[in-house]
């Protein structure tokens, strides 16, 4: 491994020579300030500097600078002191002064240029470094910094020239190759970018074939036809290198070749240093190319080998779950997900799949078990609290559901897909517990986010009608839904019932009769409402038939039987 040229350390100044050359100048500036005195002060400041007593060194050197303001070395050491203290602004001021007094000094210029780069002052840094290389155009320390400054100033071609000037001294140092590749890629010079990588591999046999930083350049070039030829040759030269195989698999994914990609992925299994994240990514993309049961069988067999090759990686077991899900084998899929989640700590996304499958199979008890288990690993994942609360609400456990929902609130954001569902269900749960104030507040929170949210418009308006409160508001909300969905029996029934509470029985009957045409939504409640409206309109026999129909359906209310027995509406 070749290393970047180290920055030259600046030695102590020889103040004997300094005194000889500047004696006359010192006398002119201050007749009482002798060269011996200057040397003494400089030595004192250096003693403090070497002991890292920077405040004392600064105090001495600033006094010396006041006596000899044209001496660049004093400003240079003051800059070093302030830099050691982390005071970059002060360091830059004195480094600039040292550079101005001696613009061709390598040490002074490198420090000033480095501070300019630190402050992202690319143009000033370029000017500084260009002066330094006037006497040595091949100076590597300067050219490397100059290349960096050019890059920050969006002068890629100039940066390349600077890097090439440093090459005789630096050689094939990886950082130089990465920088050159970056410039080539930015300029869409694909062949040059790839050639840099090929040269690196050829000239560094002791290095891993592809450092992952190096591999990233190839990764982005996978869709370029020139990359395929180069990578195929590398695959021939290094048949056992998993990283090369993975790059070739990625190329085949872009060419939509399932068999070829899977074949390259097989080679990756023997590489214990494989980058698992990228390997998993390419594997999933390869599976998306499956066509038919034969490909599915090959994919599943491959995953079994991947599980054996990487036993500590639960993601491959989770992928088996994905494969089962792709052919609608839900139970097998969930078993794989659970195994993955419990094998070394499954990812949060795996737990959400497990719980979602519980919901799809209507296994609400399993939702609660798996949610609690997932929350032990991810207590700050609000979506898990939401899922558990949803299951509790569906089981009729409104109090427990609200506790779970409230635990989710600190973690939910308005941009989350489940934000509206959370507060909509909280509105339902609060209403079920008779907490109408918080129920209304939850619904209003949803409507502030989406004024046309169907679940809330329907339930909120219906709850208000049951309470006989804010009926005008309830009517407006219910009417929005019937205008938008004129054949939806549930929404028509809600609006009819609001009209009923407003004692507009004739109009209520019209909407209820429309609701009954939606046979899929005809429930005991709808038929009971129909009977109530008919009764208010003085149509007793028709009301009795409607109530009898309601009694024959599931979910009949206890009050319905009293109506039939008494042949009249029994007020609650």
Short mmCIF file of C-alpha atoms in Angstrom, two decimals, residues 509 513 530-531 533-545:
data_model
loop_
_atom_site.label_atom_id
_atom_site.label_comp_id
_atom_site.label_asym_id
_atom_site.label_seq_id
_atom_site.Cartn_x
_atom_site.Cartn_y
_atom_site.Cartn_z
CA UNK A 509 -87.29 7.65 3.50
CA UNK A 513 -84.96 3.24 0.05
CA UNK A 530 -86.31 1.76 7.56
CA UNK A 531 -89.00 0.54 9.93
CA UNK A 533 -88.93 6.00 9.37
CA UNK A 534 -92.04 4.22 8.11
CA UNK A 535 -93.52 4.27 11.62
CA UNK A 536 -92.95 8.05 11.87
CA UNK A 537 -94.73 8.45 8.57
CA UNK A 538 -97.74 6.56 9.97
CA UNK A 539 -97.13 3.36 7.95
CA UNK A 540 -97.35 0.90 10.85
CA UNK A 541 -97.83 -2.36 8.92
CA UNK A 542 -94.97 -1.59 6.57
CA UNK A 543 -92.85 -0.66 9.59
CA UNK A 544 -93.66 -4.00 11.22
CA UNK A 545 -92.50 -5.88 8.10
#
